[in-house]
Short mmCIF file of C-alpha atoms in Angstrom, two decimals:
data_model
loop_
_atom_site.label_atom_id
_atom_site.label_comp_id
_atom_site.label_asym_id
_atom_site.label_seq_id
_atom_site.Cartn_x
_atom_site.Cartn_y
_atom_site.Cartn_z
CA MET O 201 54.90 109.71 54.58
CA ASP O 202 52.65 109.77 57.65
CA PRO O 203 54.74 111.43 60.44
CA SER O 204 53.17 109.09 62.98
CA ARG O 205 54.82 106.17 61.15
CA SER O 206 58.25 107.72 60.86
CA PHE O 207 61.16 106.20 62.84
CA HIS O 208 63.51 108.70 64.37
CA GLN O 209 65.88 106.44 66.35
CA PHE O 210 67.59 104.73 63.40
CA ASN O 211 71.03 106.05 64.37
CA ASP O 212 70.56 104.69 67.92
CA LEU O 213 70.41 101.12 66.58
CA PRO O 214 73.50 98.85 66.72
CA LYS O 215 75.71 99.33 63.66
CA GLU O 216 75.26 95.61 62.66
CA LEU O 217 71.51 96.11 62.57
CA ARG O 218 71.76 99.38 60.64
CA ASN O 219 74.00 97.65 58.05
CA SER O 220 71.44 94.84 57.73
CA ILE O 221 68.71 97.38 57.06
CA TRP O 222 70.84 99.21 54.49
CA GLU O 223 71.68 95.88 52.84
CA TYR O 224 68.02 94.94 52.58
CA HIS O 225 67.24 98.41 51.18
CA PHE O 226 69.86 98.14 48.43
CA GLN O 227 69.60 94.38 47.72
CA SER O 228 65.80 94.09 47.46
CA HIS O 229 64.69 93.27 43.89
CA ARG O 230 61.83 94.75 41.89
CA LEU O 231 58.92 93.50 39.80
CA HIS O 232 58.67 95.37 36.50
CA VAL O 233 55.11 94.81 35.28
CA VAL O 234 54.76 95.85 31.60
CA HIS O 235 51.16 96.31 30.37
CA PRO O 236 49.35 98.38 27.73
CA GLY O 237 49.13 101.98 28.63
CA PRO O 238 45.82 103.84 29.06
CA GLN O 239 46.28 105.26 25.52
CA SER O 240 45.79 101.75 24.08
CA GLU O 241 42.27 101.14 25.50
CA ASN O 242 40.52 101.36 22.13
CA ILE O 243 43.39 99.98 19.99
CA ASN O 244 43.14 96.65 18.16
CA SER O 245 46.42 94.94 19.00
CA MET O 246 46.20 92.83 15.82
CA LYS O 247 46.08 95.99 13.62
CA GLU O 248 47.74 98.76 15.60
CA VAL O 249 50.82 99.18 17.78
CA LEU O 250 50.14 99.42 21.47
CA SER O 251 51.71 101.90 23.80
CA TYR O 252 53.00 100.48 27.11
CA SER O 253 53.31 101.37 30.74
CA CYS O 254 55.55 99.88 33.41
CA THR O 255 54.37 99.52 37.01
CA ILE O 256 57.25 98.83 39.42
CA LEU O 257 56.42 96.88 42.56
CA ASP O 258 58.23 95.82 45.71
CA PRO O 259 57.25 92.14 45.59
CA ALA O 260 57.67 91.75 49.37
CA THR O 261 54.82 94.21 50.05
CA ASN O 262 53.15 94.77 46.66
CA ILE O 263 53.63 98.48 47.16
CA ILE O 264 54.06 100.47 43.94
CA ILE O 265 57.47 102.15 43.56
CA LYS O 266 56.85 105.48 41.94
CA ASP O 267 60.50 106.44 41.56
CA ALA O 268 61.96 104.34 38.71
CA ARG O 269 65.53 105.18 39.60
CA PRO O 270 67.76 102.86 41.68
CA PRO O 271 67.83 103.39 45.48
CA SER O 272 70.16 106.31 46.08
CA PRO O 273 73.26 105.78 48.22
CA ALA O 274 73.59 109.55 48.74
CA ILE O 275 72.26 109.35 52.28
CA ASN O 276 75.34 109.07 54.42
CA ARG O 277 78.76 107.41 54.37
CA GLU O 278 77.37 104.24 56.03
CA ALA O 279 74.76 103.83 53.30
CA LEU O 280 77.31 104.43 50.58
CA GLU O 281 79.67 101.77 51.96
CA VAL O 282 76.88 99.15 51.98
CA PHE O 283 75.72 100.21 48.51
CA GLN O 284 79.23 99.72 47.11
CA TRP O 285 79.46 96.31 48.81
CA CYS O 286 76.19 95.17 47.16
CA LYS O 287 77.59 95.84 43.68
CA ARG O 288 74.24 96.23 42.01
CA LYS O 289 74.22 96.87 38.23
CA TRP O 290 71.29 98.96 37.01
CA THR O 291 70.45 99.34 33.32
CA PRO O 292 68.21 102.14 32.03
CA ILE O 293 65.38 100.72 29.91
CA THR O 294 62.58 102.52 28.04
CA PHE O 295 59.96 99.85 27.69
CA THR O 296 57.47 102.35 26.41
CA LYS O 297 59.71 103.08 23.40
CA ASP O 298 61.55 99.74 22.88
CA LEU O 299 58.51 97.48 22.63
CA PRO O 300 56.55 99.46 20.05
CA GLU O 301 59.68 100.10 17.99
CA SER O 302 60.56 96.38 18.10
CA VAL O 303 57.19 95.47 16.48
CA THR O 304 57.80 97.86 13.58
CA SER O 305 61.59 97.58 13.31
CA GLY O 306 61.67 94.96 10.51
CA ARG O 307 64.47 93.14 12.30
CA GLY O 308 62.55 89.88 12.20
CA ARG O 309 59.51 88.24 10.69
CA LEU O 310 56.11 88.95 12.05
CA PRO O 311 53.77 86.02 12.77
CA PRO O 312 50.48 85.72 10.84
CA GLN O 313 48.63 87.44 13.68
CA PHE O 314 50.44 90.68 12.83
CA ALA O 315 50.26 90.58 9.01
CA GLN O 316 48.33 93.75 8.93
CA LEU O 317 50.90 95.53 11.07
CA ALA O 318 53.55 94.66 8.51
CA SER O 319 51.52 96.01 5.56
CA THR O 320 50.19 99.19 7.19
CA LYS O 321 51.97 102.49 7.68
CA ILE O 322 52.22 102.90 11.43
CA ASN O 323 52.67 106.00 13.53
CA LEU O 324 54.31 104.93 16.74
CA PRO O 325 52.49 106.19 19.85
CA LYS O 326 53.99 109.09 21.63
CA VAL O 327 55.32 107.95 24.98
CA ASN O 328 57.19 109.26 28.01
CA ASP O 329 60.85 108.26 27.48
CA ARG O 330 61.94 108.48 31.10
CA PRO O 331 63.98 105.35 31.65
CA ILE O 332 63.22 102.64 34.18
CA TYR O 333 66.23 101.11 35.86
CA VAL O 334 66.48 97.32 35.91
CA ASP O 335 68.94 95.02 37.60
CA TRP O 336 68.63 92.04 35.25
CA SER O 337 70.41 89.75 37.70
CA ARG O 338 67.71 90.14 40.34
CA ASP O 339 64.57 91.77 38.88
CA LEU O 340 61.62 90.10 37.14
CA LEU O 341 60.08 91.33 33.93
CA TYR O 342 56.35 90.54 34.00
CA ILE O 343 54.36 90.88 30.72
CA CYS O 344 50.91 91.42 32.11
CA ALA O 345 48.06 92.08 29.71
CA ALA O 346 44.80 90.44 28.63
CA HIS O 347 46.24 90.18 25.06
CA SER O 348 50.04 90.17 25.59
CA GLU O 349 50.98 88.51 22.35
CA GLN O 350 52.23 91.74 20.76
CA ALA O 351 54.42 92.58 23.79
CA PHE O 352 55.69 88.94 23.88
CA TRP O 353 56.61 88.92 20.21
CA SER O 354 58.41 92.27 20.48
CA LEU O 355 60.81 90.83 23.03
CA ARG O 356 62.71 88.98 20.32
CA SER O 357 64.21 92.13 18.85
CA THR O 358 64.56 94.57 21.70
CA PRO O 359 68.13 95.76 22.36
CA TRP O 360 68.12 94.25 25.92
CA ARG O 361 66.62 90.85 24.99
CA GLY O 362 69.80 88.99 25.88
CA ASP O 363 69.92 90.59 29.35
CA VAL O 364 66.65 89.25 30.65
CA ARG O 365 67.13 86.52 33.26
CA SER O 366 63.65 86.12 34.69
CA LEU O 367 60.42 86.51 32.68
CA ALA O 368 56.76 86.11 33.69
CA LEU O 369 53.93 85.82 31.13
CA LEU O 370 50.27 86.24 32.05
CA VAL O 371 47.91 83.67 30.56
CA PRO O 372 44.56 85.46 30.03
CA HIS O 373 41.14 83.81 30.49
CA THR O 374 40.20 84.82 26.94
CA GLY O 375 42.23 85.35 23.87
CA PHE O 376 42.73 84.58 20.18
CA ALA O 377 42.97 80.94 19.20
CA GLY O 378 46.38 81.51 17.63
CA ALA O 379 47.68 84.06 20.10
CA ILE O 380 51.32 84.30 21.17
CA PRO O 381 52.48 82.78 23.46
CA PHE O 382 49.25 80.78 24.00
CA GLY O 383 48.98 78.99 20.68
CA ALA O 384 51.40 77.35 18.22
CA SER O 385 54.70 76.42 19.80
CA ALA O 386 57.02 77.63 16.99
CA PRO O 387 56.71 81.38 17.82
CA ILE O 388 57.28 80.60 21.51
CA ARG O 389 60.45 78.79 20.77
CA GLU O 390 61.66 81.48 18.40
CA VAL O 391 61.13 84.32 20.91
CA LEU O 392 62.54 82.51 23.86
CA GLU O 393 65.65 81.42 22.02
CA CYS O 394 66.31 85.06 21.07
CA MET O 395 66.40 85.77 24.77
CA SER O 396 69.81 84.13 25.21
CA GLY O 397 70.23 84.92 28.90
CA LEU O 398 66.75 83.71 30.01
CA GLU O 399 67.03 81.32 32.97
CA GLU O 400 63.49 81.08 34.35
CA LEU O 401 60.01 81.55 32.91
CA PHE O 402 56.87 81.95 35.03
CA ILE O 403 53.50 81.14 33.40
CA VAL O 404 51.08 83.23 35.43
CA PHE O 405 47.37 82.61 35.98
CA ILE O 406 45.07 85.21 37.49
CA PRO O 407 41.91 83.96 39.26
CA HIS O 408 38.59 84.60 37.50
CA GLU O 409 37.06 87.88 38.42
CA GLY O 410 33.91 87.21 40.45
CA THR O 411 35.00 83.80 41.62
CA LYS O 412 33.11 83.18 44.93
CA HIS O 413 34.87 81.60 47.86
CA SER O 414 33.75 81.13 51.41
CA PRO O 415 35.36 83.47 53.94
CA THR O 416 37.47 80.55 55.23
CA THR O 417 38.68 79.66 51.77
CA SER O 418 39.48 83.24 50.98
CA GLU O 419 41.42 83.55 54.19
CA ASN O 420 43.39 80.34 53.48
CA ILE O 421 44.22 81.57 49.98
CA ALA O 422 45.45 84.86 51.39
CA LYS O 423 47.73 82.90 53.78
CA LEU O 424 49.35 80.86 51.00
CA LYS O 425 53.13 81.19 50.86
CA ARG O 426 54.37 83.47 48.14
CA ASP O 427 57.64 83.10 46.31
CA MET O 428 60.19 85.92 46.13
CA HIS O 429 58.15 87.57 43.32
CA GLY O 430 54.85 87.39 45.18
CA PHE O 431 53.40 84.41 43.23
CA VAL O 432 51.69 81.32 44.65
CA PRO O 433 52.44 77.83 43.24
CA TYR O 434 49.64 76.76 40.89
CA VAL O 435 48.94 73.45 42.66
CA SER O 436 48.79 75.10 46.08
CA TYR O 437 46.19 77.57 44.77
CA LEU O 438 44.06 74.87 43.22
CA LYS O 439 44.07 72.88 46.43
CA GLU O 440 43.01 75.80 48.61
CA ALA O 441 40.45 77.14 46.09
CA GLY O 442 38.84 73.69 45.63
CA LEU O 443 39.05 73.92 41.83
CA ALA O 444 39.34 71.09 39.32
CA THR O 445 42.71 70.66 37.66
CA SER O 446 41.21 71.00 34.19
CA LEU O 447 41.59 74.69 33.56
CA MET O 448 42.23 73.87 29.99
CA LEU O 449 43.28 77.23 28.56
CA TYR O 450 45.90 77.70 31.22
CA ASN O 451 47.10 74.08 31.05
CA ARG O 452 47.27 74.23 27.23
CA ALA O 453 49.47 77.31 27.39
CA ALA O 454 51.76 75.68 29.93
CA MET O 455 51.96 72.49 27.86
CA SER O 456 52.58 74.48 24.66
CA ILE O 457 55.53 76.30 26.17
CA ASN O 458 56.95 73.15 27.74
CA LYS O 459 56.65 71.32 24.41
CA ALA O 460 58.28 74.14 22.48
CA MET O 461 61.27 74.24 24.85
CA SER O 462 61.60 70.47 25.54
CA ASP O 463 64.52 69.92 23.13
CA ALA O 464 65.94 73.42 23.16
CA PRO O 465 69.71 73.70 23.38
CA LYS O 466 69.42 75.68 26.61
CA LYS O 467 67.04 74.54 29.36
CA ILE O 468 64.84 77.19 30.90
CA LYS O 469 63.24 76.60 34.30
CA ILE O 470 59.47 76.83 33.74
CA GLU O 471 57.00 77.24 36.58
CA LYS O 472 53.21 77.57 36.76
CA VAL O 473 52.10 80.16 39.31
CA VAL O 474 49.06 82.21 40.35
CA ASP O 475 49.01 85.98 40.90
CA VAL O 476 46.48 85.71 43.75
CA ASP O 477 47.00 89.33 44.92
CA TYR O 478 46.07 90.77 41.53
CA LEU O 479 43.40 93.49 41.67
CA THR O 480 41.10 94.38 38.79
CA THR O 481 41.84 97.97 37.83
CA PRO O 482 40.96 100.37 35.06
CA PHE O 483 42.55 99.66 31.68
CA GLY O 484 46.18 100.56 31.55
CA HIS O 485 46.97 100.01 35.19
CA TYR O 486 48.20 97.16 37.39
CA LYS O 487 47.84 96.77 41.13
CA ARG O 488 48.12 94.12 43.82
CA ASN O 489 46.71 93.91 47.31
CA VAL O 490 49.26 95.46 49.63
CA ARG O 491 50.72 92.88 52.02
CA VAL O 492 52.62 93.19 55.25
CA PRO O 493 55.68 90.87 55.10
#
């Protein structure tokens, strides 16, 4: 940390304010962005198993959290007391291991897109098995990849599928005609019903790379109000960007998911949003514009 930005008078603050700061520190939720790892750059996701990475973000600032462990209360007694009051429950998850294993586990049928996976001997990619700690009651799982159908399908047989409460799915600008979750509704329904604890689903759009806006329009888009996960409502984005409402690929994906879940036994809240802070990065990475709350 830059010493010039360090704050040395924390203990001089009133106790009520210190407790509020500790509470914010321990209560803040995280965005777990799962995407293909750099090792998967030249892998055909229809024929081979991808390896995955997880980028953890503070959605209030878009700053990447490099330490996958929960915030430590081992600071002082005051911090420990607030931590215990918050009653967070953190679960260690190995996305890099669970998602590839789920595709090849044989615990459920594979859709036609992955027929070759089922008939081919597969060597699972070697991955770093260090766990990432998730509080399913507060954190968001964000499947973010240009071709995320393999990751989406694997959710149906992961050991923690019933714990996921909030899920975000990126809708790519290009993709296979029958891709999951952007094609036929039956696989969507099957996967989402396996996620028995799912309460809300975000269908995420990323603005086209190279889209040109006037400085005023870009400034207005940057000022749009974000939700708690850092997303902008789809309609708000369209209005500020001056775009037509007929972005058919994205609308078809949203309609397909809505149709699939319309008569499901359990209703899931479905929202269309835009990841306006998304930055184009080298393959295997995810990054957002850093924001000051």
